[in-house]
PDB file of C-alpha atoms in Angstrom:
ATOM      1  CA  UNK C 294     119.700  99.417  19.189  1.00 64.00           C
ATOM      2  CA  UNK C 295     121.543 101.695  21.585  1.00 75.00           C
ATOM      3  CA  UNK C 296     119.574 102.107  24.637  1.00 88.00           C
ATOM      4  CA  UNK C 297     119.883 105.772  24.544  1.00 93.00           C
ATOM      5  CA  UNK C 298     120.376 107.566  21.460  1.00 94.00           C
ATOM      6  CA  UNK C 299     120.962 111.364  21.189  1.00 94.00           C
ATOM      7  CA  UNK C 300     122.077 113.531  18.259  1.00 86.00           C
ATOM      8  CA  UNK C 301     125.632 114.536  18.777  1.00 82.00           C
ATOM      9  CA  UNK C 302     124.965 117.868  16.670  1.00 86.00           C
ATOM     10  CA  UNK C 303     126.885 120.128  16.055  1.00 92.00           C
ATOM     11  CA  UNK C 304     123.769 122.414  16.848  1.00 95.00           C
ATOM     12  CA  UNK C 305     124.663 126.442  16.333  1.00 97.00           C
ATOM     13  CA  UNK C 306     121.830 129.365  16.824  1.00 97.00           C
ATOM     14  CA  UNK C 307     121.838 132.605  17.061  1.00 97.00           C
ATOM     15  CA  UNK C 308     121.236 134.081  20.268  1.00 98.00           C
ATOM     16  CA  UNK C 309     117.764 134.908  21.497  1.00 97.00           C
ATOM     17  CA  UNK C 310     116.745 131.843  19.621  1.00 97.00           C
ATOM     18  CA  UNK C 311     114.715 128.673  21.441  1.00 97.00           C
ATOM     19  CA  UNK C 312     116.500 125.061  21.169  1.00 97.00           C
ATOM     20  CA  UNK C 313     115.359 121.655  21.356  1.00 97.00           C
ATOM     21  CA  UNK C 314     117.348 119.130  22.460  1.00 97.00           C
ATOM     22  CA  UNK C 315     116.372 115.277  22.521  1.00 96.00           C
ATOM     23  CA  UNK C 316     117.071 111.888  23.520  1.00 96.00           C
ATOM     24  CA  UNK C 317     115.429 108.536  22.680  1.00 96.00           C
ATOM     25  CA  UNK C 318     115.659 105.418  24.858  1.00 95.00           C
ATOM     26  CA  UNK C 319     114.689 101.714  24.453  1.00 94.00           C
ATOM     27  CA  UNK C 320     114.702 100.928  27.843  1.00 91.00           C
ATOM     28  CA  UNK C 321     111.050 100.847  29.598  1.00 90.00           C
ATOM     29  CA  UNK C 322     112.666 100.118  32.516  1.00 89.00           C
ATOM     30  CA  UNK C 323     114.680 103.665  32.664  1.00 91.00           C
ATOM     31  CA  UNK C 324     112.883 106.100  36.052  1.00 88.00           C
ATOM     32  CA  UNK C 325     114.765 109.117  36.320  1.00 90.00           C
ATOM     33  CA  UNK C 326     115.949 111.127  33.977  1.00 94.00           C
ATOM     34  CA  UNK C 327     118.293 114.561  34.009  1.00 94.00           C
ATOM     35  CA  UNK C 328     120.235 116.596  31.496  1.00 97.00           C
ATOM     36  CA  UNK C 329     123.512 117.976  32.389  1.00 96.00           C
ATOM     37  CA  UNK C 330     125.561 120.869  31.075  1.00 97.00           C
ATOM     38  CA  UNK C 331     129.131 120.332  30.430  1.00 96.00           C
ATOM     39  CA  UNK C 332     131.344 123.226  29.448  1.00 96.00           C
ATOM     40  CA  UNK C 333     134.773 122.156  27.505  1.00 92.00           C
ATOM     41  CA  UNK C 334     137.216 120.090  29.347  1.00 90.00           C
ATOM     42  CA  UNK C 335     134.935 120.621  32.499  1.00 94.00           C
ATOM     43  CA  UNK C 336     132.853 117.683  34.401  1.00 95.00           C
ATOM     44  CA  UNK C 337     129.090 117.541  33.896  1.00 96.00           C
ATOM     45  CA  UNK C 338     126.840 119.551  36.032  1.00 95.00           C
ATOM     46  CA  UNK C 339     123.186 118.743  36.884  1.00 94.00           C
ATOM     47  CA  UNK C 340     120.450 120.956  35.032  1.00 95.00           C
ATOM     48  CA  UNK C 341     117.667 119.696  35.460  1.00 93.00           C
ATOM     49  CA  UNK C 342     116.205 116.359  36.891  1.00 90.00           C
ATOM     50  CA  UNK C 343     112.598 114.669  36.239  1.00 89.00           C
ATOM     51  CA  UNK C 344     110.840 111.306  37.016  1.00 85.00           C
ATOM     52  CA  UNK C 345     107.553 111.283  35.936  1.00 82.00           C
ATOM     53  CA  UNK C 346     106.204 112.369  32.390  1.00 86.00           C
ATOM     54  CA  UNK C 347     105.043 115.813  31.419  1.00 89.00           C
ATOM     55  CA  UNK C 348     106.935 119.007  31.878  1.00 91.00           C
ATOM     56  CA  UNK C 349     109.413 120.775  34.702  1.00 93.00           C
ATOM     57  CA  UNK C 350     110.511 124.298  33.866  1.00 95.00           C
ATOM     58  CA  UNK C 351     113.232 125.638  35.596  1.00 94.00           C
ATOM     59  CA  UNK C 352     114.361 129.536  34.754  1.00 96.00           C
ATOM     60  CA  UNK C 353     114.795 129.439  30.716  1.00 97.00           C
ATOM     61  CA  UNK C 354     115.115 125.852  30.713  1.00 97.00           C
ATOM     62  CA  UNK C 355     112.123 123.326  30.459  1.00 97.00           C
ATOM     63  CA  UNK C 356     112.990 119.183  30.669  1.00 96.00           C
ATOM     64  CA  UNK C 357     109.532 117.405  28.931  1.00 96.00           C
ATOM     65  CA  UNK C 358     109.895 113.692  29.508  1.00 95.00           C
ATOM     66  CA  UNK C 359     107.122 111.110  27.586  1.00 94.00           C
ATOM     67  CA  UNK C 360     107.458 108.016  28.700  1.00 92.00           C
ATOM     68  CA  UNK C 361     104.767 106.534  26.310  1.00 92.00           C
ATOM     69  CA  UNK C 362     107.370 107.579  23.174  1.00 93.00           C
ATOM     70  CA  UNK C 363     110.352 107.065  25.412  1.00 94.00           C
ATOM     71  CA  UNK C 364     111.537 110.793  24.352  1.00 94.00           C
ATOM     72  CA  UNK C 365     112.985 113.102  26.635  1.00 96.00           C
ATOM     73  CA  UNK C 366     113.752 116.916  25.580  1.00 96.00           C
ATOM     74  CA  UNK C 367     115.451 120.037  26.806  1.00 97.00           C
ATOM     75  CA  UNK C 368     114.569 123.328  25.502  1.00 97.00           C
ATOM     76  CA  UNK C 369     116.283 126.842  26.585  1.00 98.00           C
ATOM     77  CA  UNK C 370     114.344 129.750  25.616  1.00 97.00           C
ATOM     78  CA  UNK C 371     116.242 133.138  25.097  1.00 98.00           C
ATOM     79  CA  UNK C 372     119.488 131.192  24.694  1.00 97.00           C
ATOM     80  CA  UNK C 373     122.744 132.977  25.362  1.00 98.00           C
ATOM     81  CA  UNK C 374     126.407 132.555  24.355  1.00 97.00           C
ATOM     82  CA  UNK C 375     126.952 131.462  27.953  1.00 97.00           C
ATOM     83  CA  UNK C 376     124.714 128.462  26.810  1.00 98.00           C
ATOM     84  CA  UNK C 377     127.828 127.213  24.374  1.00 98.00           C
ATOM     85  CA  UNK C 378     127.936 123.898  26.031  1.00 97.00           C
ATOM     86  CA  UNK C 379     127.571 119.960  25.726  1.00 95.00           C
ATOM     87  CA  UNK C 380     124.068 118.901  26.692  1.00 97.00           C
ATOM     88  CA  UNK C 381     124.133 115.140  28.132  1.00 96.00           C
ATOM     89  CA  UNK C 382     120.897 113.675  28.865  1.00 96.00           C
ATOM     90  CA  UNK C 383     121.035 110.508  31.419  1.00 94.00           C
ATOM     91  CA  UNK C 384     118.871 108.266  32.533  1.00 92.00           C
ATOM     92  CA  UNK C 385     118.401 105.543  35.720  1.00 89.00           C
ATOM     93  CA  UNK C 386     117.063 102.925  36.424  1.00 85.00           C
ATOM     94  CA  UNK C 387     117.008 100.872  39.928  1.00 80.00           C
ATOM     95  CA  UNK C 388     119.711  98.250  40.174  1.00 75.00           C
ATOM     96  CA  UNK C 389     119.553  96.485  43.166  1.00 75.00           C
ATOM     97  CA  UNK C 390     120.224  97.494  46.892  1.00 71.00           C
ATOM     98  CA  UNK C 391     120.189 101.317  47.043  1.00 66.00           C
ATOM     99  CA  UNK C 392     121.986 101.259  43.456  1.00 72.00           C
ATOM    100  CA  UNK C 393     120.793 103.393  40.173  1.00 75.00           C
ATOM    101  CA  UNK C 394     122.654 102.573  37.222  1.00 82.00           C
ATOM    102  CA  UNK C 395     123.079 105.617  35.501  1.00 87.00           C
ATOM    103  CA  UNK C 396     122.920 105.665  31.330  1.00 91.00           C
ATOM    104  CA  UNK C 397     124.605 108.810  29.229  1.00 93.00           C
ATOM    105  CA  UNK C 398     123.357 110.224  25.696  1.00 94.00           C
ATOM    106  CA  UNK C 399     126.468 110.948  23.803  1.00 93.00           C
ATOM    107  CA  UNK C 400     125.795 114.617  24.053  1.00 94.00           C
ATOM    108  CA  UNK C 401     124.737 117.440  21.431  1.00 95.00           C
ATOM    109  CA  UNK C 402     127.559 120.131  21.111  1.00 95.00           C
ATOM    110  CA  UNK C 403     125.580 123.400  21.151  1.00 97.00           C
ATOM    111  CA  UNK C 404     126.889 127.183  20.354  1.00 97.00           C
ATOM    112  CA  UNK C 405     125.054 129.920  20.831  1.00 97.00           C
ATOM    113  CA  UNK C 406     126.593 132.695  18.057  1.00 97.00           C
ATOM    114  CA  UNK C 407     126.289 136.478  19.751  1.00 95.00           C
TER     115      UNK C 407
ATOM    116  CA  UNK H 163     132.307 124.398  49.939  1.00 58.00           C
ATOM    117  CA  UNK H 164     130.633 120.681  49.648  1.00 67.00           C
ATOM    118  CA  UNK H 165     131.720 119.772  46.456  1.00 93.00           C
ATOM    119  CA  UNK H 166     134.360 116.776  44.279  1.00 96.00           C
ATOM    120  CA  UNK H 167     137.854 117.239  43.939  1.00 96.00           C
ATOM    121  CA  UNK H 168     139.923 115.855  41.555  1.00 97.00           C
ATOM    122  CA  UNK H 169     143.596 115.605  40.875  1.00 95.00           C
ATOM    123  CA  UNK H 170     145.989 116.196  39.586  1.00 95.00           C
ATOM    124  CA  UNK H 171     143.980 118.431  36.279  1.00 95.00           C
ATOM    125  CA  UNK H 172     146.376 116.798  34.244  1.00 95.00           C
ATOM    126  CA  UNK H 173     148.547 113.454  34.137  1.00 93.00           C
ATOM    127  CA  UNK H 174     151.206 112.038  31.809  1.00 91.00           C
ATOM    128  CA  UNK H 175     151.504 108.611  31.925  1.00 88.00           C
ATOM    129  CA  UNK H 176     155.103 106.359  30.324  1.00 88.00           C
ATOM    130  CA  UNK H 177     154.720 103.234  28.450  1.00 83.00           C
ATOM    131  CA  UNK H 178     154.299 100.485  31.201  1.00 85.00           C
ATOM    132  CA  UNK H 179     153.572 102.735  34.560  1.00 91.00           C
ATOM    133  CA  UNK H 180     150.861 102.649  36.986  1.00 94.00           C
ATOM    134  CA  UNK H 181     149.381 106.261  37.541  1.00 95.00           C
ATOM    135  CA  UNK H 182     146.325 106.997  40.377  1.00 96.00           C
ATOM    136  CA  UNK H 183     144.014 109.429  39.869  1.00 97.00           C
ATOM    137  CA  UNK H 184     142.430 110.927  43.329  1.00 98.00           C
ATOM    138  CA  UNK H 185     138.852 111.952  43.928  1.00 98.00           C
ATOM    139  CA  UNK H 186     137.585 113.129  46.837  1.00 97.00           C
ATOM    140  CA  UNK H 187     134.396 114.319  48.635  1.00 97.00           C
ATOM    141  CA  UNK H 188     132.750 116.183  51.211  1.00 95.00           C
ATOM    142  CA  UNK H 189     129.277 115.385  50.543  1.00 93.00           C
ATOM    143  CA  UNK H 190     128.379 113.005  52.516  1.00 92.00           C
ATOM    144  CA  UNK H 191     127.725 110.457  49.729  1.00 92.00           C
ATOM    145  CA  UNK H 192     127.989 107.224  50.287  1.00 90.00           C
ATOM    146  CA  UNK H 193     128.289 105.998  46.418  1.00 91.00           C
ATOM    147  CA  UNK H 194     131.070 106.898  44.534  1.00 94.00           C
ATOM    148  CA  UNK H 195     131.658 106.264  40.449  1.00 95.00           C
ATOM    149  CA  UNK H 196     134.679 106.724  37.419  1.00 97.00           C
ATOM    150  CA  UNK H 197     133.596 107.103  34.364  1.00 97.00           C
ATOM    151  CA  UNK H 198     135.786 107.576  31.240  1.00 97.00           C
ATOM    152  CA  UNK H 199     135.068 110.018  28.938  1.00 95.00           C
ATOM    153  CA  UNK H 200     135.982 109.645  25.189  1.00 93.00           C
ATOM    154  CA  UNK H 201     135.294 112.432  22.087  1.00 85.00           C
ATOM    155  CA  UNK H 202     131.633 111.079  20.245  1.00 77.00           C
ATOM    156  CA  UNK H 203     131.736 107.862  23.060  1.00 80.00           C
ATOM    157  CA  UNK H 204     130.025 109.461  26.116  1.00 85.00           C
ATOM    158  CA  UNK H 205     130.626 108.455  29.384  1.00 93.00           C
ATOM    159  CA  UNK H 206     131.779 105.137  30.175  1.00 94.00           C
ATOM    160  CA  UNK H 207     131.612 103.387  33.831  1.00 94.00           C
ATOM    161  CA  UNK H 208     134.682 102.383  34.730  1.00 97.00           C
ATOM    162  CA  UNK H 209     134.251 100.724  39.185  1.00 96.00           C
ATOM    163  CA  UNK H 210     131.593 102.096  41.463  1.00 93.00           C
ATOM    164  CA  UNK H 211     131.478 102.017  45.072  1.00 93.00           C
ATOM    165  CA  UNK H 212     128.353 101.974  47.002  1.00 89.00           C
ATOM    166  CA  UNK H 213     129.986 101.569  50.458  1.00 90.00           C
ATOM    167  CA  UNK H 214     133.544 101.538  52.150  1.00 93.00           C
ATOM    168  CA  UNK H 215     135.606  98.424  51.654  1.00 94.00           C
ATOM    169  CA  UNK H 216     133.282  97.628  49.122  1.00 93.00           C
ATOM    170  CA  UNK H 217     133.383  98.242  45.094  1.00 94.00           C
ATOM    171  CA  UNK H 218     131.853  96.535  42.086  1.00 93.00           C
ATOM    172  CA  UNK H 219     133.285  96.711  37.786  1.00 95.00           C
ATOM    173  CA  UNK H 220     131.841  98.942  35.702  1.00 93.00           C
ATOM    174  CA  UNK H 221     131.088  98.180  31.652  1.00 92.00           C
ATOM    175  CA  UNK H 222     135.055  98.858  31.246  1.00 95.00           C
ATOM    176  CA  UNK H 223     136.934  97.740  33.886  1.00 97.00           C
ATOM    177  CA  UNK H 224     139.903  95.939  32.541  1.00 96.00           C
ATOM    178  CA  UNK H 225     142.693  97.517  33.005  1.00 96.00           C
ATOM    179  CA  UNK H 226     141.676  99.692  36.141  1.00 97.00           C
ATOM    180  CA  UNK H 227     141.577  99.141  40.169  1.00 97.00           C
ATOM    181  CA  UNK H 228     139.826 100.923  42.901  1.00 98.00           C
ATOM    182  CA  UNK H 229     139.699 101.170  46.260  1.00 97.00           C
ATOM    183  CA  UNK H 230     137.535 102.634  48.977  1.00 97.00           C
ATOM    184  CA  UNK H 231     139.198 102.701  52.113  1.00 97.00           C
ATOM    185  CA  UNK H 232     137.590 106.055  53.400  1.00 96.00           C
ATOM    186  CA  UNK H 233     133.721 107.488  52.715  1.00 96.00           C
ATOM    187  CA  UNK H 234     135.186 110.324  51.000  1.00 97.00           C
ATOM    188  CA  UNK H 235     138.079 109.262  48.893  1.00 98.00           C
ATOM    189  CA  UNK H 236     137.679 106.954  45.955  1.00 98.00           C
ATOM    190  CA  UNK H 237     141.117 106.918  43.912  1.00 98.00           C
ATOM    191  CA  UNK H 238     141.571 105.040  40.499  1.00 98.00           C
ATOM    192  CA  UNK H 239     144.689 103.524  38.997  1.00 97.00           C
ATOM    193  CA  UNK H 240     144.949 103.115  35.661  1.00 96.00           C
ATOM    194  CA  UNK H 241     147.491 100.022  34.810  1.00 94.00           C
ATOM    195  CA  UNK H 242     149.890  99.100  32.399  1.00 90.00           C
ATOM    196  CA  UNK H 243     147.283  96.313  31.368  1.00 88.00           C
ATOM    197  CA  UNK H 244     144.995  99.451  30.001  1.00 89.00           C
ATOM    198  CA  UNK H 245     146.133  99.822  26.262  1.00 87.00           C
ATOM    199  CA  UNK H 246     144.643 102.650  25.573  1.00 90.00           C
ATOM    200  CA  UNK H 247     144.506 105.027  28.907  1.00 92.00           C
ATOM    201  CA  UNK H 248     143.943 108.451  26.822  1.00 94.00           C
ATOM    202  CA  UNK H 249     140.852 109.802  27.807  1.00 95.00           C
ATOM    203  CA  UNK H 250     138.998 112.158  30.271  1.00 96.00           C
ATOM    204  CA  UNK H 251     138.733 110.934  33.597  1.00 98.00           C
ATOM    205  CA  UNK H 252     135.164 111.420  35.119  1.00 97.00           C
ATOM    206  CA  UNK H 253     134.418 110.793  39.414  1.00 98.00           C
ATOM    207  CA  UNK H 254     130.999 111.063  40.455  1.00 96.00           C
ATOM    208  CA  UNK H 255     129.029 110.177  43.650  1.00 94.00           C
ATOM    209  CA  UNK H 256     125.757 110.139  44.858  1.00 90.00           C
ATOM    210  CA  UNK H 257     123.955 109.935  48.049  1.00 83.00           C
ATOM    211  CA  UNK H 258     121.617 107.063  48.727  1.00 66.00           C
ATOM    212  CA  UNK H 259     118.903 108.290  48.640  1.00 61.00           C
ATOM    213  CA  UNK H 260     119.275 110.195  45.492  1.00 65.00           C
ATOM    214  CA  UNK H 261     119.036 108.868  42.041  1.00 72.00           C
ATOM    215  CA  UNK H 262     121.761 111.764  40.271  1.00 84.00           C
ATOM    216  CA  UNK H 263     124.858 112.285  40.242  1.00 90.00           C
ATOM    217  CA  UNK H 264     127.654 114.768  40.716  1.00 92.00           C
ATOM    218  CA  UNK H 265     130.456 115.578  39.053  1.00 96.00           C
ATOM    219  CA  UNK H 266     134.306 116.423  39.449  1.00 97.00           C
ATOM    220  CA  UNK H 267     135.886 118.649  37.458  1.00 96.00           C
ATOM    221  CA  UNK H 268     138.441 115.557  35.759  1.00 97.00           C
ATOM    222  CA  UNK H 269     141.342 114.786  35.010  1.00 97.00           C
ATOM    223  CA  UNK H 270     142.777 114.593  31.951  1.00 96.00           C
ATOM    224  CA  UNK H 271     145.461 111.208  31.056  1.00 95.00           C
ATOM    225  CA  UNK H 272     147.576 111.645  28.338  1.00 92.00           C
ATOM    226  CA  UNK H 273     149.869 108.922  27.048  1.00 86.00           C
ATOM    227  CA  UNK H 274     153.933 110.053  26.413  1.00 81.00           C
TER     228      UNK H 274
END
């Protein structure tokens, strides 16, 4: 079992619409967790970062992390083209020292049709 | 601007050369990473650096070096021991006290 699996989509909505994405993990040892948006043949940026279960809403986008089902989702409400990105969700954990091993989904491809 | 730099955007690489791909940062960070990006693998850590003179493998390391001779420059040279170099190059670093990471914008390696 991978220790984090997300669904690599394609995922296409129309705009206006709400979208889920999710990520499962296997590891209980996994703290921190982010998503990151990365437009095409750009590097990753930071969206949104959590560490504790429940819910942290940021603009149109909300992160919802439950670590008792070790699921994580991202949902963007009124989504817009500008959304037409690869969503990454990540995870750390502490690895000695002042290290935090860092752990990638394998991203869901998302387009937003106008 | 405090942000990553990477170069060059794009790099060709021969059959049996040694290319280095630069990274640099004005952030302050003290922990720097490569990652390799592949299409359906997601990223992939190559070396990270948590201090200067100082650098540990990644999960795919053959094939690579580092080095980390200044706080804010972390190059990467791929070898002509790494088979199978094509792929998007990924640097990251963090600060200590933080658990994320930030991004480059990559560079891309393409094999001739």
């Amino acid at each position: 079992q991978k220790e984090v699996e997300q669904d690599p989509g394609p995922l296409s909505v129309p705009e206006g619409a709400i979208v889920s994405l999710n990520c499962t993990y296997s590891n209980s040892a996994f703290q921190y967790f982010m998503w990151y948006r990365q437009y095409s043949r750009k590097g990753p940026e930071l969206l949104m970062y959590t560490y504790s279960s429940g819910n942290k809403e940021d603009g149109r986008f909300t992160a919802q992390v439950d670590k008792s089902s070790k699921y994580i989702s991202l949902f963007i409400r009124d989504s817009q083209p500008s959304d037409s990105a690869t969503y990454l969700c990540a995870m750390s954990m502490w690895s000695g020292g002042s290290n935090y091993k860092l752990t990638f989904g394998k991203g869901t491809l998302l387009t937003v049709n106008p | 601007d405090g942000g990553i730099t990477q170069s060059p955007k794009y790099l060709f690489r021969k059959e049996g050369q040694n290319v280095t791909l630069s990274c640099e940062q004005n952030l302050n960070h003290d922990a720097m990473y490569w990652y390799r990006q592949d299409p359906g693998q997601g990223l992939r850590l190559i070396y990270y650096s948590q201090i200067v003179n100082d650098f540990q493998k990644g999960d795919i390391a053959e094939g690579y070096s580092v080095s980390r001779e200044k706080k804010e420059s972390f190059p990467l040279t791929v070898t002509s021991a790494q088979k199978n170099p094509t792929a998007f190059y990924l640097c990251a670093s963090s600060s200590s006290e933080r658990e994320t990471q930030y991004f480059g914008p990559g560079t891309r390696l393409l094999v001739l």
